[in-house]
Short mmCIF file of C-alpha atoms in Angstrom, two decimals:
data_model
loop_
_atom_site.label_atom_id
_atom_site.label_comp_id
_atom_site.label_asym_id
_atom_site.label_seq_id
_atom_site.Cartn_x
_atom_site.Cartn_y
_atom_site.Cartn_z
CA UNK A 69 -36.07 37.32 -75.91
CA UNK A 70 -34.81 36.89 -72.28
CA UNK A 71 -33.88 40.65 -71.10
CA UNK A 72 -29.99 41.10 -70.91
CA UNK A 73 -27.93 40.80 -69.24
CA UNK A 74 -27.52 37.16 -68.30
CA UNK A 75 -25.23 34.32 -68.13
CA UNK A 76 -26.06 31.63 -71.11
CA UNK A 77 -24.89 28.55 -70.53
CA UNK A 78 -24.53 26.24 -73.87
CA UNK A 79 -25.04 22.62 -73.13
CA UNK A 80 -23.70 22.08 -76.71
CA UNK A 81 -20.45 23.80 -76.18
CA UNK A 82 -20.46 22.10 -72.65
CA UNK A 83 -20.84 18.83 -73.89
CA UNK A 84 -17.30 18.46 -76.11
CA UNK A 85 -15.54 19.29 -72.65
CA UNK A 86 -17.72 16.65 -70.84
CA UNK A 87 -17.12 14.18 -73.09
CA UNK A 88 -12.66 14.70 -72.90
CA UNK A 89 -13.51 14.73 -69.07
CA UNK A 90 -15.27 10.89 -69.75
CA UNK A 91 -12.90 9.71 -72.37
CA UNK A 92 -9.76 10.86 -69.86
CA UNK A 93 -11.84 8.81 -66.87
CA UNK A 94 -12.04 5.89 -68.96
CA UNK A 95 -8.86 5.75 -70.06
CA UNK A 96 -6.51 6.64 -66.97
CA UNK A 97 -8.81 5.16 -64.16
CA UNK A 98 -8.58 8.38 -62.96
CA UNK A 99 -11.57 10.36 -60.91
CA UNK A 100 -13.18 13.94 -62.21
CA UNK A 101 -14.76 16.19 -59.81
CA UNK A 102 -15.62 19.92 -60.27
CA UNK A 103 -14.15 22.55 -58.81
CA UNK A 104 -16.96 24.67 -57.35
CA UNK A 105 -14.45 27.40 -56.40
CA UNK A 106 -14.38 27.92 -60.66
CA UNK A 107 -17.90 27.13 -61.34
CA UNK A 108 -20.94 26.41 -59.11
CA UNK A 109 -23.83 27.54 -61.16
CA UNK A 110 -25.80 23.98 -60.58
CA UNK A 111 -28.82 23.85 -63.09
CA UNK A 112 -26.52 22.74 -65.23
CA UNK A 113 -25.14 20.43 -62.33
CA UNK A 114 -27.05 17.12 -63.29
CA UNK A 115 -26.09 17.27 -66.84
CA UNK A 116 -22.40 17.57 -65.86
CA UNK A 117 -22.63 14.76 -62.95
CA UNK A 118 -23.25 12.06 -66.34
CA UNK A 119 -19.49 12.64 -67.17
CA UNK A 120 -18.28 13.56 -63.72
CA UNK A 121 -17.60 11.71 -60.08
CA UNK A 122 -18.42 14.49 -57.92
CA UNK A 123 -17.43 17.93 -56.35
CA UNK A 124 -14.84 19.44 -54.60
CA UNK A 125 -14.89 22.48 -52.57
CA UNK A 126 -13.48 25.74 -50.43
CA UNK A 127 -15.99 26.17 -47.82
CA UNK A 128 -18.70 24.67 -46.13
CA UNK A 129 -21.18 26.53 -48.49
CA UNK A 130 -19.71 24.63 -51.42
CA UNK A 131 -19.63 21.47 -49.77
CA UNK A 132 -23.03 21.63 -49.20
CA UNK A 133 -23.95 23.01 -53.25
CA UNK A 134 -22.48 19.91 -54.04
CA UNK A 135 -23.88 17.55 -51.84
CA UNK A 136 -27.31 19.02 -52.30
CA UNK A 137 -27.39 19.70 -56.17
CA UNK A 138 -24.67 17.53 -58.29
CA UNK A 139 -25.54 14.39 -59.42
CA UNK A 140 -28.79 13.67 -56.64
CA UNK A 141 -29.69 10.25 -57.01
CA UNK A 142 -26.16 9.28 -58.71
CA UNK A 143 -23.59 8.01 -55.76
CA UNK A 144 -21.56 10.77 -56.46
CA UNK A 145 -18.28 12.23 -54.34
CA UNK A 146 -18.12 15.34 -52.47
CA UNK A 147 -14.87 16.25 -51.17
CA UNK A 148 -14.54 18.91 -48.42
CA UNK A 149 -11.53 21.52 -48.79
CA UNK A 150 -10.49 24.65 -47.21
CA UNK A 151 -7.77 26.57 -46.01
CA UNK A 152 -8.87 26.87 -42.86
CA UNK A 153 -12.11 24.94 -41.05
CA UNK A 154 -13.28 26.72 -38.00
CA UNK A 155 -14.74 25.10 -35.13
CA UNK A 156 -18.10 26.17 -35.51
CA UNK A 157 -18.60 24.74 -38.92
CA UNK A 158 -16.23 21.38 -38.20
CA UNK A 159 -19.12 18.94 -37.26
CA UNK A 160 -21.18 19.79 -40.18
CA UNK A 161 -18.55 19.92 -42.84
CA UNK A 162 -18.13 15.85 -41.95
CA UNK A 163 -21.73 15.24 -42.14
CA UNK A 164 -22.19 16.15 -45.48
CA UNK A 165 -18.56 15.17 -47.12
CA UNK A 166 -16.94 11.42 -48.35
CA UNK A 167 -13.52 12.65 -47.47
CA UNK A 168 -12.12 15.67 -45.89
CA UNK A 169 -9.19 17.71 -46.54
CA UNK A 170 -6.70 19.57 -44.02
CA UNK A 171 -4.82 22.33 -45.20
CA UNK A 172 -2.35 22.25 -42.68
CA UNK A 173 -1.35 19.69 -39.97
CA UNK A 174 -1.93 21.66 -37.65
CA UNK A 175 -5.65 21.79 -38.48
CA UNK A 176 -5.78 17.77 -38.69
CA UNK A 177 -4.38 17.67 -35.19
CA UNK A 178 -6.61 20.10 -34.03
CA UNK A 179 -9.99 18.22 -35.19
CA UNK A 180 -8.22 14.71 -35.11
CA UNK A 181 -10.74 13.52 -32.82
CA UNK A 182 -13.96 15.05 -34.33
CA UNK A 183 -12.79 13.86 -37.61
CA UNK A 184 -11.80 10.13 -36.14
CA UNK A 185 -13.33 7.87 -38.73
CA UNK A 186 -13.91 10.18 -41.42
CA UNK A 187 -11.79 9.36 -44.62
CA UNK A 188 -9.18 12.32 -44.39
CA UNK A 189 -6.31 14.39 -46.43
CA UNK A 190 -3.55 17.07 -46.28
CA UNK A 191 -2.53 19.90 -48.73
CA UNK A 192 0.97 19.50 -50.23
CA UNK A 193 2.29 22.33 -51.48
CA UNK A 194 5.26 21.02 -53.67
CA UNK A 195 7.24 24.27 -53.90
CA UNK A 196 6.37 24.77 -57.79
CA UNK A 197 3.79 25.92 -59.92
CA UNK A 198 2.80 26.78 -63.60
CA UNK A 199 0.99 30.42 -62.63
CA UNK A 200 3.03 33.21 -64.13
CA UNK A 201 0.65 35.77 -62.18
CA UNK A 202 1.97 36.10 -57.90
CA UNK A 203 -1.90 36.58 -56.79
CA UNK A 204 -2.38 33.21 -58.26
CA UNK A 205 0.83 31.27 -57.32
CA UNK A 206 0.45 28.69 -54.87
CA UNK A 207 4.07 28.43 -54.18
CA UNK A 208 4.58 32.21 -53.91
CA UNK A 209 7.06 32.70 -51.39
CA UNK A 210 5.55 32.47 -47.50
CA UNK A 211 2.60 30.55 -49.20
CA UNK A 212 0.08 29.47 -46.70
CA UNK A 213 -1.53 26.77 -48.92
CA UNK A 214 -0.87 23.68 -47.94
CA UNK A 215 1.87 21.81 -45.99
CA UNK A 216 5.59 21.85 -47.71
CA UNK A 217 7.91 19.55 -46.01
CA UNK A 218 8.06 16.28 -45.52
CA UNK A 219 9.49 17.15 -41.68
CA UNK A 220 6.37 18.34 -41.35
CA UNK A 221 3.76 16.16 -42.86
CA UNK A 222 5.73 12.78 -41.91
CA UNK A 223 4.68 12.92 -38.05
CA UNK A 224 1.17 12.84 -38.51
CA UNK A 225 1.01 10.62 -42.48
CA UNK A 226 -1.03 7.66 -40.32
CA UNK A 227 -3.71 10.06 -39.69
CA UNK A 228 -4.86 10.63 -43.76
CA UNK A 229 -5.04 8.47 -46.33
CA UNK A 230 -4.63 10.69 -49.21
CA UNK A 231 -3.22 14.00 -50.02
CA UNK A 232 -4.19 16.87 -52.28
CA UNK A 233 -1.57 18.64 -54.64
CA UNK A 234 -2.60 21.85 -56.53
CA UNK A 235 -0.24 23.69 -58.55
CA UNK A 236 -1.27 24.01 -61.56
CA UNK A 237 -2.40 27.76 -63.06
CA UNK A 238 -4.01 27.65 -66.93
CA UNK A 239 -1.47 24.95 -67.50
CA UNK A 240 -1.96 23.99 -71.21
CA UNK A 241 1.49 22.08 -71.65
CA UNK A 242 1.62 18.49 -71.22
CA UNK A 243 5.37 18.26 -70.64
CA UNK A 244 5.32 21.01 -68.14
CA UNK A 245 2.57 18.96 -65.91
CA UNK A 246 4.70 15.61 -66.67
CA UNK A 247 7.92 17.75 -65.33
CA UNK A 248 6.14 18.59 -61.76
CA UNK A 249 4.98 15.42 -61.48
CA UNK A 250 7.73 14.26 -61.38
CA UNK A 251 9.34 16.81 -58.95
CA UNK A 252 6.32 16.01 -56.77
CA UNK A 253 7.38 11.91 -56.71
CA UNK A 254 11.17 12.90 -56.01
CA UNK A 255 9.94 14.93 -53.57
CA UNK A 256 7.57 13.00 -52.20
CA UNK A 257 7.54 9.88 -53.41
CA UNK A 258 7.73 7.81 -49.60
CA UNK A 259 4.89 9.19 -48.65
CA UNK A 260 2.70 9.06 -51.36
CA UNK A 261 3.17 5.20 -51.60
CA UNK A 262 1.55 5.11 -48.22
CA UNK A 263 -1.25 6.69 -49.17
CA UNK A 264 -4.62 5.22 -51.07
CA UNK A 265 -5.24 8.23 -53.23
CA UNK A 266 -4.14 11.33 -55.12
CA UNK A 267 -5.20 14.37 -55.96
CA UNK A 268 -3.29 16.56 -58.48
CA UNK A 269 -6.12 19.48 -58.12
CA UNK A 270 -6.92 21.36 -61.44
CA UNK A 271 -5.54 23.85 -63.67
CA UNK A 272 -4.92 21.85 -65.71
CA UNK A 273 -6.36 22.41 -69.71
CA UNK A 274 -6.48 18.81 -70.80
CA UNK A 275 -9.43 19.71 -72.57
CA UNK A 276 -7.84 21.97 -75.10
CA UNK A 277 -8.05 21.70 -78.75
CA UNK A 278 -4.58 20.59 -78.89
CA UNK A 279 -3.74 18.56 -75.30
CA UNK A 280 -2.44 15.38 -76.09
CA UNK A 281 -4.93 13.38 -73.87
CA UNK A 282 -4.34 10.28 -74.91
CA UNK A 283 -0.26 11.00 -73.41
CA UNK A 284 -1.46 12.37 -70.66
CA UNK A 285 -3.90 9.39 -69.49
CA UNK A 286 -1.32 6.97 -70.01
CA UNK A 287 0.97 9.53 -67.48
CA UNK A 288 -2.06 9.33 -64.79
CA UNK A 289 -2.46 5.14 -65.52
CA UNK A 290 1.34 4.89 -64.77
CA UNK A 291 1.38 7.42 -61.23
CA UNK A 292 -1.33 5.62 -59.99
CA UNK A 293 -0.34 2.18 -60.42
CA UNK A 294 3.11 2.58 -59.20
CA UNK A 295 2.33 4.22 -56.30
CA UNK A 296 -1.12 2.09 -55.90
CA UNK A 297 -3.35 5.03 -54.95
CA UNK A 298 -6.61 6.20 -56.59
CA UNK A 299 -5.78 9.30 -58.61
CA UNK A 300 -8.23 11.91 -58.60
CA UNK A 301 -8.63 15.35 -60.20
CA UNK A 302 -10.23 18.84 -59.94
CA UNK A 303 -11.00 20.39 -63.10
CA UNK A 304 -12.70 23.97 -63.00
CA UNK A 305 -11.76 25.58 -66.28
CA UNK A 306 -11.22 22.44 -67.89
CA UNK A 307 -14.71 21.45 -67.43
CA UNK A 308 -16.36 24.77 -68.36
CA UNK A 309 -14.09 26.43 -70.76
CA UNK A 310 -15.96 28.14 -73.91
CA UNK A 311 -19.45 26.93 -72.52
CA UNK A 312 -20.88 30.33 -71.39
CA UNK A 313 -21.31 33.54 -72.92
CA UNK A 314 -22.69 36.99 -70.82
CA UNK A 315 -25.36 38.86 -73.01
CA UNK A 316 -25.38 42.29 -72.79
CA UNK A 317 -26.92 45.09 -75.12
CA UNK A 318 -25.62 48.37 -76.17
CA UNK A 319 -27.46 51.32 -74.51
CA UNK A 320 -25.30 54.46 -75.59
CA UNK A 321 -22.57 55.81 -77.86
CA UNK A 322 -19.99 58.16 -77.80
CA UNK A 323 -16.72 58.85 -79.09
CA UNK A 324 -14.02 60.36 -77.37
CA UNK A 325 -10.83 59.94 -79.33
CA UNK A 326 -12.03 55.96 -79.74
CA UNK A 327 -15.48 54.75 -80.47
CA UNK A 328 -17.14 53.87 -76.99
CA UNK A 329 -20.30 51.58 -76.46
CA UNK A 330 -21.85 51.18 -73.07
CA UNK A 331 -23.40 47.91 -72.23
CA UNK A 332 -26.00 47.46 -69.32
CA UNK A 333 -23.38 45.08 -67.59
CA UNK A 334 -20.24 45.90 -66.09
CA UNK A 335 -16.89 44.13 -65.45
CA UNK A 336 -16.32 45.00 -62.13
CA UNK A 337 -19.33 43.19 -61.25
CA UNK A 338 -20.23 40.69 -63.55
CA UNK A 339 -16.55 40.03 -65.30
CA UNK A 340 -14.29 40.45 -61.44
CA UNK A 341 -11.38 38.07 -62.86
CA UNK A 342 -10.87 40.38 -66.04
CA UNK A 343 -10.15 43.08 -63.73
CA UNK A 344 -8.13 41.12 -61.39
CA UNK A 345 -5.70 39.66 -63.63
CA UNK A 346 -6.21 43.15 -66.08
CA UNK A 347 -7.39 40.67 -69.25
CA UNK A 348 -9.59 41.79 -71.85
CA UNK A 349 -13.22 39.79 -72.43
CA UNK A 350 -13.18 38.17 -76.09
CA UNK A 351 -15.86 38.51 -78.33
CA UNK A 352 -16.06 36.20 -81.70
CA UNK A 353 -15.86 37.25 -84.34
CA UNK A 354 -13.03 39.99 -83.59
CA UNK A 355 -13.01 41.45 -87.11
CA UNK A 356 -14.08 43.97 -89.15
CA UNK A 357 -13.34 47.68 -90.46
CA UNK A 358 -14.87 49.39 -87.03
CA UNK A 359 -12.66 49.74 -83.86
CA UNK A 360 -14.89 50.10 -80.95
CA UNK A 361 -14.34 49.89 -76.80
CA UNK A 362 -16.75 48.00 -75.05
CA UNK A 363 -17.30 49.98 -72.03
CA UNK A 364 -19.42 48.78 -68.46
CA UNK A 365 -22.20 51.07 -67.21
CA UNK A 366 -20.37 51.82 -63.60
CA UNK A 367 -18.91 54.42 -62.37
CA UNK A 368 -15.98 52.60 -62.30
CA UNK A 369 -13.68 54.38 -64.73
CA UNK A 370 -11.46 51.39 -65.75
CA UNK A 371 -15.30 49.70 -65.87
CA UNK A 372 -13.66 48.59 -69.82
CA UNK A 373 -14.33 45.28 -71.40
CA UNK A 374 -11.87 45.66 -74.48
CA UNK A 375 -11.34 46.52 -77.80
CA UNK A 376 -12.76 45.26 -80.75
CA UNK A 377 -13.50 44.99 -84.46
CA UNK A 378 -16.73 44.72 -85.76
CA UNK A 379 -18.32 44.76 -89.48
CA UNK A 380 -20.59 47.22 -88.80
CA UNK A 381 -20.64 50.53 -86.31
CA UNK A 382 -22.50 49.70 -83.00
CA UNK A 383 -25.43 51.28 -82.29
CA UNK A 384 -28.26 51.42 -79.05
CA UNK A 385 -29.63 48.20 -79.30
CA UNK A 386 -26.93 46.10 -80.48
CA UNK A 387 -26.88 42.67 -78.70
CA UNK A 388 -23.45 41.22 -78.13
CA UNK A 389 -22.24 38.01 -76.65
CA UNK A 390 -19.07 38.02 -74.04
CA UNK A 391 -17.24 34.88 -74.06
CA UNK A 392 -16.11 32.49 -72.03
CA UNK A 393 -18.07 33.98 -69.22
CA UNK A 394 -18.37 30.58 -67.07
CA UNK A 395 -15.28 30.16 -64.77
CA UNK A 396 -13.87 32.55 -61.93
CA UNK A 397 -16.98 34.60 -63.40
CA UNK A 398 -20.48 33.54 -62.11
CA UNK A 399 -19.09 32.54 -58.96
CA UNK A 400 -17.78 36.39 -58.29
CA UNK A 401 -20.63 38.26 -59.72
CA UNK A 402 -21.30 40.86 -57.14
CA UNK A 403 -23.78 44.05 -56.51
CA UNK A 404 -21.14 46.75 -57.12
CA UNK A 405 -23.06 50.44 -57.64
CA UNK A 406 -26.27 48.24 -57.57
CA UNK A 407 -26.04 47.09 -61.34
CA UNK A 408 -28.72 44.60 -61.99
CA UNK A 409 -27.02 40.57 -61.38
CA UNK A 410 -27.09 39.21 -64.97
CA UNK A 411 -29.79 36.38 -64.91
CA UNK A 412 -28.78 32.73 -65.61
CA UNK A 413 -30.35 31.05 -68.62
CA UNK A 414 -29.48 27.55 -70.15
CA UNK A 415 -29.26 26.84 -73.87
CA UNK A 416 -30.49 23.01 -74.00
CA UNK A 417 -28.80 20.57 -76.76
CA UNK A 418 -32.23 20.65 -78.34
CA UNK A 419 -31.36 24.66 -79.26
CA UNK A 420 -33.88 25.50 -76.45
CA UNK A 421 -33.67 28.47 -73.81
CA UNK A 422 -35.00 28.50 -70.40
CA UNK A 423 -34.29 31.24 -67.63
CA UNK A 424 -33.03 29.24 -64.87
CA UNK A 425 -33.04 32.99 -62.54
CA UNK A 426 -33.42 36.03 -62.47
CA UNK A 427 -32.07 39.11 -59.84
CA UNK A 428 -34.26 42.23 -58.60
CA UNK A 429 -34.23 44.64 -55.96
CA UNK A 430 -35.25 42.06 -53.27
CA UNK A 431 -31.96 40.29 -54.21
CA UNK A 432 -30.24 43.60 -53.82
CA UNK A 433 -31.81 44.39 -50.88
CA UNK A 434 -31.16 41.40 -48.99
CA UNK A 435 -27.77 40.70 -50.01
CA UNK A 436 -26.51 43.92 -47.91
CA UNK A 437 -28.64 43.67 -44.55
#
């Protein structure tokens, strides 16, 4: 058995949400690339670029992950993103990318000339969004993401050929995506048809149990061919959701007015987003006559993964499985109080597992000097 804790990544549970991402492709005409800012862990890259068109990114680092490692071999996209490019990384962000995008047009004047020739974008920010949580709102008030007038992204619209909206947050409701949409074409709607493509970012959880896909293909098909552009977009969760579990294992007991287990992992470190948005980890099943908290070994006093049920009282040695450990979760992991990185294992469709890495000290080490 692979030492805990680590990151396994189910190919099987993987594959349902590949296989919405193809079926949406075929059906719309629409383009899939993953958001690396959600998930970047790449051995399971090449698996993923079979149902996918490419990457899309936040920084020069991701650019390059997905350049490097998705889909080699397999004429795939990688489109460069970020809310601000700086001037020493400008040159090679348009070496390795297919199209790049400005987040403001100021930025796209200011490397107009080094970017002359390159296929290039602006951020819209269309004034609405779907997040419910202000850290997360890309139309908070004063937002810096993206451009939001047409004043101001009219005077330089023969520079691009394409522009990027993303404002969806965990959106799960077709008509609520169908409503912006259409706020975006009212909106927008005269430049957009002067444009060649379209992307309406992620967020959004087409690949839900219940997401009428077929509805929201046919919405896709019918933005794209009246306003003749190639529609792309940026699923993160949407590709990854319920794929990934973090193993950990029980190393003490106590109780102290509740029934506490501490795990060798820790949410501060290995969980951030929980934290962040204060959102309790799941574990399945969540029944059963014993009530215990799930507690992180850091020093961290809020260092809590939850509550739960379980048939049986928990004991040192217990193995339990965190889900949905994949998105806004691998790609945060961090060295807080020097807790050991989970490792990153991948559970093949065959119902093989094979330790893709592993952290020690060296990792520790080097990561702070």
């Amino acid at each position: 058995m692979i030492q805990t804790p680590y990151y396994l990544i189910d190919k099987s549970r993987l594959l349902p949400n590949m296989e919405k991402i193809a079926r949406l492709r075929e059906a719309s005409g629409a383009k899939a690339l993953l958001a690396l800012k959600c998930f970047a862990s790449w051995p399971v890259f090449d698996f993923m670029s079979d149902y996918m068109d490419g990457t899309t990114s936040s920084s020069l680092y991701e650019v390059k992950l997905g350049r490097d490692k998705f889909g080699v071999g397999k004429d795939k996209e990688t489109h460069a993103y970020s809310v601000a490019w700086a001037d020493h990384e400008i040159d090679e962000v348009l070496q390795v990318s297919d199209k790049v995008i400005f987040n403001t047009a100021a930025q796209l004047q200011r490397f107009e000339a080094k970017s002359h020739g390159h296929i290039r974008g602006l951020r819209v920010n269309p004034g609405v969004s779907t997040s419910d949580f202000d850290l997360a709102d890309p139309a908070r008030p004063f937002s810096r993401l993206g451009e939001h007038t047409v004043a101001g992204i009219a005077p330089v619209a023969d520079l691009i050929s394409g522009f990027m909206f993303h404002n969806n947050c965990e959106n799960d409701d077709f008509d609520r995506f169908d409503d912006m949409l259409c706020h975006i074409e009212d909106r927008f709607g005269g430049l957009i048809k002067r444009m060649q493509w379209i992307s309406l970012g992620g967020g959004i959880h087409f690949t839900g149990d219940d997401y009428p896909l077929d509805k929201f293909a046919e919405r896709l098909k019918r933005f794209a061919g009246e306003n003749e552009v190639q529609v792309y977009l940026e699923p993160g969760e949407a590709a990854i959701t319920g794929s990934t579990t973090l193993e950990v294992s029980v190393l003490d007991t106590l109780h102290n007015g509740k029934n506490l287990a501490i795990v060798d992992s820790s949410i501060e470190a290995h969980m951030l987003d929980l934290l962040i948005y204060r959102e309790s980890a799941k574990i399945s099943p969540n029944t059963g006559a014993h009530d215990w908290m799930v507690c992180g070994k850091s020093c961290l006093a809020g260092d809590i993964f939850g509550e739960f049920k379980f048939e049986e009282p928990l004991k040192t040695g217990d193995r339990l499985s965190i889900q949905d450990a994949a998105g806004y979760t691998m790609v945060k992991k961090n060295w807080f109080n020097g807790v050991k990185m989970p490792a990153i294992a991948v559970k093949e469709l065959d119902g093989t597992v094979n330790l893709k890495r592993d952290f020690g000290y060296d990792d520790f080490i080097t990561a702070l000097g």
